[in-house]
Amino acid sequence: MEFQEPKVIGSPLMYSNRVTLKTILESSDGEMVLVGETVVVGGWVKSSKEVKKHPVTLPPCAFDTDHASPGRQGLTCLEILESRIPCFRTIIRILCGPASSPAVREKLESLVPKPTPPSTFFLQINDGSCASCLQIVIDSTIAPVSAGQILPTGTCILAQGVLEKLSANEKQIIQLKAEKILHVGTVEQDKYPLSRTRLPLDSLREYPHIRPRTTMVSSITRIRSTLDFATHTFFQKYGFRHVQVPIITATDTEGFSEKFQVTTLLGKTSKEEEPVGVSDADVVSLETVKAAIKEKSGVVEQFKRSDSNRESLIVAVQDLQKTNELARQIEAREKSKPVTSVKPDSLNFNDDFFGRPSYLTVSGRFHLESYACAIGNVYSFGPRFQADKTVSSKHVAEMWTVEVEMAFSQLGDAMKCAEDYFKFLCKWMLDNCPEEMKFVSKRIDKTITHRLEYMTISSYDKISYREAVEILRKVPDKAFETQLQWGVPLTAEHLSYLADDHYKRPVIIYDYPKAVKPFYVRLNEDGQTVAAFELVVPKIGTVITGNQNEERFNVLNTRITEFDLSRDQYEWYLDLRRHGTVKHSGFSLRFDLMVLLTTGLIDVRDVIPFPRSHGKANS
């Protein structure tokens, strides 16, 4: 009879016959439909065990040539060979005899294959499609594999078999009984970082290329992907057009930000050394690290006062210990470093690739303005860069940002859109990512689901900067580190008090002093404040910043002069006011902080696939 391949069903992936574990484990309908069917699954081993079976030895053979009895039909070649071993040993004893030398007998005995004890392997695998694992049962007599190949954590396996539903009292509700092993990707156990006990998140940062295989990071990545999709869904639903803005620009959008310069002139200039004070160009400054220690100590104390974040407390303590160690290393390095610095010669940017100084973009809103003033409401989503060496749990050098510009709109319109968008993201996560939310609630923050629900349905207070200052001045027993007075930026400590302690929900603060906001923000009638706002969220701080842009040519021109900016950089930007000006507004959402909020984590480096921070870009 001709052999036929078994029918493989079960919603396989496009371009692959593999069925994802999410389809099997998280679909209430799929569990019942797929039971008893043959499927192909793949993934990486999370845990495993081997159960050895006692071999069943058949009676010694009498060297007959009879046809196999019905009871022996279906035996494998290995089982038949093992059943003949007693016969082989009898022949050896007859040939060798008692007088034969032990060496001869030992040599002949070695020619007889020793049977490998049959085993059953139980593997818990995960393919990254969900947080749950699927158990695969492999009988070594059916699918011959060695324990050394299949058992180590991290081994990749592709298997074909039948799905079986287990009894209600089992931990697993469904398992795959393997019939065929299609692929095994082995692991170098002594070098594989995840083969040890569960690593804390700060240790996983050292292995950004491997850490997605952990249940924690894969869950964070799925949450991030869901928020990404929700962003495009919201803006496409309300008629916004997606515009890709450049990563390289000749314009400083903020007017006062630290920028990464892009150049091809490196190596074409000579360098000279001159005695100067000790430079911190190659390492993080000691003052910065000490400030980080103070911040992290506050985080640890905050978690100590809460009993719902035990794991986060452990991670925060370990992070603080590492920062203290970094401070000690910097102190030792500065004591031994020679007192010299490198001073580059002046550069002629006419010879550079772009013929002028160019930078990685801090913000794409200027470029979005040009499209908003032509086709209406637009948005962009991409990486933004700041050459800031500050060590912070809320900032790294490269962060992804959602930016929005709306034509024929004012400050109130931007605030309403920002609030609706933020609530949409919170609700989308609750509706479309339930398993991941259950996981982070169990492993990270028990209150995260309740917080997202509350932020979805609650109304947000809108207060002016002046009102915020008055509230903070009335706090009797709260000694803020930064002296509070009108005209200075509100610190993270101030914002935390307003959102976490005073309102206990997100709050929108608007009409900031003109000195603390960029030059392009529209000047209010009082001449002292500008039409800017911030959406401040408990435990995170500012997630969204926005404003109405200055559409008046003369006012914008004056502001450029006040900020002492190079006018030729902004001539194209002024053209939008010369030719058909329009009132317009927009905002920026720091996407990585939104992921941080949704997961309940405390360090942004743990929610970015490949974080780039000062001194860290090794992958």
Short mmCIF file of C-alpha atoms in Angstrom, two decimals, residues 376-616:
data_model
loop_
_atom_site.label_atom_id
_atom_site.label_comp_id
_atom_site.label_asym_id
_atom_site.label_seq_id
_atom_site.Cartn_x
_atom_site.Cartn_y
_atom_site.Cartn_z
CA GLY A 376 -4.97 68.46 6.30
CA ASN A 377 -4.48 66.21 9.32
CA VAL A 378 -1.30 64.09 9.26
CA TYR A 379 0.76 61.95 11.61
CA SER A 380 4.16 60.26 11.70
CA PHE A 381 5.67 57.46 13.73
CA GLY A 382 9.39 56.82 14.03
CA PRO A 383 12.64 57.11 15.98
CA ARG A 384 13.81 60.45 17.36
CA PHE A 385 17.26 61.16 18.77
CA GLN A 386 18.77 63.26 21.54
CA ALA A 387 22.48 63.29 22.41
CA ASP A 388 21.72 63.56 26.11
CA LYS A 389 24.03 61.67 28.51
CA THR A 390 21.53 61.85 31.35
CA VAL A 391 21.02 58.49 33.06
CA SER A 392 17.28 58.11 33.54
CA SER A 393 14.71 55.32 33.68
CA LYS A 394 12.47 57.39 31.38
CA HIS A 395 14.95 58.41 28.68
CA VAL A 396 17.44 56.90 26.23
CA ALA A 397 19.18 58.41 23.22
CA GLU A 398 16.83 56.86 20.65
CA MET A 399 13.11 56.83 21.40
CA TRP A 400 10.10 56.25 19.17
CA THR A 401 7.56 59.04 18.93
CA VAL A 402 4.09 59.47 17.47
CA GLU A 403 3.74 63.00 16.10
CA VAL A 404 0.52 64.70 14.92
CA GLU A 405 -0.23 67.93 13.08
CA MET A 406 -3.75 69.23 12.37
CA ALA A 407 -4.56 72.11 10.01
CA PHE A 408 -7.29 74.64 10.90
CA SER A 409 -7.08 73.69 14.59
CA GLN A 410 -6.16 75.40 17.85
CA LEU A 411 -4.89 74.40 21.28
CA GLY A 412 -8.21 73.02 22.53
CA ASP A 413 -8.50 70.78 19.46
CA ALA A 414 -5.03 69.33 20.03
CA MET A 415 -5.77 68.64 23.71
CA LYS A 416 -9.04 66.88 22.83
CA CYS A 417 -7.38 64.74 20.16
CA ALA A 418 -4.51 63.82 22.49
CA GLU A 419 -6.92 62.77 25.26
CA ASP A 420 -9.05 60.70 22.87
CA TYR A 421 -5.97 59.02 21.40
CA PHE A 422 -4.56 58.17 24.83
CA LYS A 423 -7.87 56.68 26.01
CA PHE A 424 -8.16 54.75 22.74
CA LEU A 425 -4.78 53.11 23.37
CA CYS A 426 -5.74 52.12 26.92
CA LYS A 427 -9.06 50.60 25.83
CA TRP A 428 -7.51 48.86 22.82
CA MET A 429 -5.04 47.09 25.09
CA LEU A 430 -7.77 45.85 27.41
CA ASP A 431 -9.95 44.65 24.51
CA ASN A 432 -7.31 43.16 22.22
CA CYS A 433 -4.46 41.98 24.42
CA PRO A 434 -6.15 40.17 27.36
CA GLU A 435 -3.64 37.33 27.78
CA GLU A 436 -0.64 39.66 27.82
CA MET A 437 -2.40 41.93 30.32
CA LYS A 438 -3.08 38.92 32.55
CA PHE A 439 0.59 38.01 32.37
CA VAL A 440 1.94 41.46 33.29
CA SER A 441 -0.69 41.76 36.04
CA LYS A 442 0.56 38.50 37.53
CA ARG A 443 4.28 39.06 37.08
CA ILE A 444 4.78 42.84 37.30
CA ASP A 445 1.92 44.96 38.63
CA LYS A 446 -1.37 43.59 39.97
CA THR A 447 -3.07 46.97 39.56
CA ILE A 448 -2.20 47.61 35.92
CA THR A 449 -5.52 46.42 34.43
CA HIS A 450 -7.54 48.45 36.93
CA ARG A 451 -5.44 51.56 36.21
CA LEU A 452 -5.96 51.25 32.44
CA GLU A 453 -9.70 50.78 32.93
CA TYR A 454 -9.87 53.85 35.16
CA MET A 455 -7.88 56.00 32.72
CA THR A 456 -10.20 54.89 29.93
CA ILE A 457 -13.44 55.98 31.61
CA SER A 458 -12.37 58.88 33.83
CA SER A 459 -12.46 62.56 32.88
CA TYR A 460 -9.16 64.42 32.90
CA ASP A 461 -8.75 67.70 34.76
CA LYS A 462 -7.35 70.56 32.69
CA ILE A 463 -5.45 73.19 34.64
CA SER A 464 -3.19 76.06 33.63
CA TYR A 465 0.45 76.21 34.59
CA ARG A 466 -0.39 79.06 36.95
CA GLU A 467 -3.06 76.94 38.69
CA ALA A 468 -0.59 74.06 38.98
CA VAL A 469 1.93 76.32 40.70
CA GLU A 470 -0.74 77.51 43.17
CA ILE A 471 -1.67 73.91 44.03
CA LEU A 472 1.95 72.95 44.59
CA ARG A 473 2.62 76.00 46.77
CA LYS A 474 -0.19 74.97 49.11
CA VAL A 475 1.36 71.59 49.89
CA PRO A 476 2.22 72.08 53.58
CA ASP A 477 4.42 69.11 54.47
CA LYS A 478 5.91 68.34 51.06
CA ALA A 479 9.42 69.71 50.64
CA PHE A 480 10.16 69.68 46.90
CA GLU A 481 13.80 69.46 45.97
CA THR A 482 13.52 72.28 43.39
CA GLN A 483 12.30 75.62 44.69
CA LEU A 484 8.93 76.36 43.13
CA GLN A 485 8.31 79.73 41.55
CA TRP A 486 6.40 80.95 38.53
CA GLY A 487 8.37 80.77 35.30
CA VAL A 488 10.47 77.67 35.97
CA PRO A 489 9.78 74.24 34.45
CA LEU A 490 7.77 71.81 36.55
CA THR A 491 10.05 68.95 37.56
CA ALA A 492 9.22 65.24 37.51
CA GLU A 493 8.66 65.53 41.27
CA HIS A 494 6.08 68.28 40.81
CA LEU A 495 4.26 66.43 38.05
CA SER A 496 4.25 63.22 40.05
CA TYR A 497 2.57 64.95 42.97
CA LEU A 498 -0.13 66.45 40.77
CA ALA A 499 -1.00 63.20 38.96
CA ASP A 500 -0.30 60.60 41.68
CA ASP A 501 -1.27 62.41 44.87
CA HIS A 502 -3.51 65.37 44.11
CA TYR A 503 -5.73 64.27 41.19
CA LYS A 504 -4.93 60.51 41.25
CA ARG A 505 -5.55 60.32 37.51
CA PRO A 506 -4.15 61.87 34.31
CA VAL A 507 -4.12 65.66 34.25
CA ILE A 508 -3.58 68.12 31.39
CA ILE A 509 -1.53 71.25 32.15
CA TYR A 510 -1.57 74.08 29.62
CA ASP A 511 -0.41 77.70 29.03
CA TYR A 512 3.23 77.37 30.06
CA PRO A 513 5.66 80.29 30.42
CA LYS A 514 7.18 81.12 27.04
CA ALA A 515 10.74 80.66 28.34
CA VAL A 516 10.31 76.93 29.00
CA LYS A 517 8.82 75.97 25.61
CA PRO A 518 10.25 76.00 22.05
CA PHE A 519 10.22 79.14 19.92
CA TYR A 520 7.54 77.94 17.50
CA VAL A 521 4.78 77.62 20.14
CA ARG A 522 2.07 80.27 19.69
CA LEU A 523 2.43 83.27 22.00
CA ASN A 524 -0.70 84.00 24.07
CA GLU A 525 -2.28 87.43 24.33
CA ASP A 526 -0.68 88.07 27.73
CA GLY A 527 2.76 87.99 26.11
CA GLN A 528 4.08 85.82 28.95
CA THR A 529 2.66 82.39 28.25
CA VAL A 530 2.37 80.14 25.20
CA ALA A 531 -0.33 77.75 23.96
CA ALA A 532 1.37 74.52 25.03
CA PHE A 533 0.14 71.55 27.07
CA GLU A 534 1.31 68.32 28.68
CA LEU A 535 -0.66 65.17 29.50
CA VAL A 536 0.72 63.86 32.79
CA VAL A 537 -0.01 60.28 33.86
CA PRO A 538 0.42 58.69 37.32
CA LYS A 539 3.64 56.68 37.82
CA ILE A 540 5.00 57.74 34.42
CA GLY A 541 4.93 61.51 34.18
CA THR A 542 4.54 63.39 30.90
CA VAL A 543 3.49 61.07 28.09
CA ILE A 544 2.17 63.63 25.59
CA THR A 545 3.39 67.17 24.87
CA GLY A 546 1.61 69.44 22.42
CA ASN A 547 0.87 72.98 21.38
CA GLN A 548 -0.67 75.36 18.91
CA ASN A 549 1.99 76.50 16.46
CA GLU A 550 2.76 80.15 15.86
CA GLU A 551 1.20 81.00 12.48
CA ARG A 552 1.98 84.78 12.55
CA PHE A 553 5.08 85.58 10.51
CA ASN A 554 6.24 88.63 12.48
CA VAL A 555 5.81 86.95 15.87
CA LEU A 556 7.64 83.79 14.77
CA ASN A 557 10.43 85.86 13.25
CA THR A 558 10.84 87.72 16.53
CA ARG A 559 10.90 84.49 18.53
CA ILE A 560 13.69 83.10 16.33
CA THR A 561 15.72 86.21 17.12
CA GLU A 562 14.97 85.93 20.87
CA PHE A 563 16.28 82.35 20.88
CA ASP A 564 19.40 83.49 18.96
CA LEU A 565 18.87 80.85 16.28
CA SER A 566 20.52 80.72 12.87
CA ARG A 567 17.95 82.31 10.58
CA ASP A 568 18.98 80.49 7.40
CA GLN A 569 18.01 77.18 9.01
CA TYR A 570 14.40 78.31 9.31
CA GLU A 571 13.76 80.16 6.05
CA TRP A 572 11.82 77.21 4.65
CA TYR A 573 9.81 77.06 7.88
CA LEU A 574 8.98 80.78 7.64
CA ASP A 575 7.76 80.19 4.08
CA LEU A 576 4.75 78.35 5.53
CA ARG A 577 3.77 81.69 7.13
CA ARG A 578 4.57 83.78 4.04
CA HIS A 579 2.47 81.68 1.67
CA GLY A 580 -1.07 80.87 2.74
CA THR A 581 -0.69 80.70 6.52
CA VAL A 582 -3.19 78.72 8.58
CA LYS A 583 -3.78 78.10 12.26
CA HIS A 584 -2.58 74.62 13.16
CA SER A 585 -1.70 72.56 16.21
CA GLY A 586 -0.30 69.17 17.12
CA PHE A 587 1.29 66.95 19.73
CA SER A 588 3.85 64.20 20.30
CA LEU A 589 3.35 60.97 22.23
CA ARG A 590 6.46 59.27 23.61
CA PHE A 591 5.60 55.78 22.46
CA ASP A 592 8.13 53.97 24.66
CA LEU A 593 6.67 55.57 27.77
CA MET A 594 3.22 54.41 26.69
CA VAL A 595 4.56 50.84 26.55
CA LEU A 596 6.11 51.39 29.97
CA LEU A 597 2.74 52.52 31.33
CA THR A 598 0.91 49.55 29.82
CA THR A 599 3.34 46.92 31.15
CA GLY A 600 3.83 48.36 34.63
CA LEU A 601 7.63 48.30 34.30
CA ILE A 602 9.83 51.10 35.59
CA ASP A 603 12.76 51.35 33.14
CA VAL A 604 12.27 52.28 29.50
CA ARG A 605 15.29 50.18 28.47
CA ASP A 606 13.25 47.07 29.22
CA VAL A 607 10.49 47.89 26.71
CA ILE A 608 12.69 48.95 23.76
CA PRO A 609 13.89 46.07 21.55
CA PHE A 610 17.43 47.43 21.17
CA PRO A 611 17.90 50.40 23.55
CA ARG A 612 20.53 53.01 22.67
CA SER A 613 21.88 54.96 25.62
CA HIS A 614 25.16 56.66 26.44
CA GLY A 615 27.94 54.09 26.13
CA LYS A 616 25.51 51.31 25.10
#
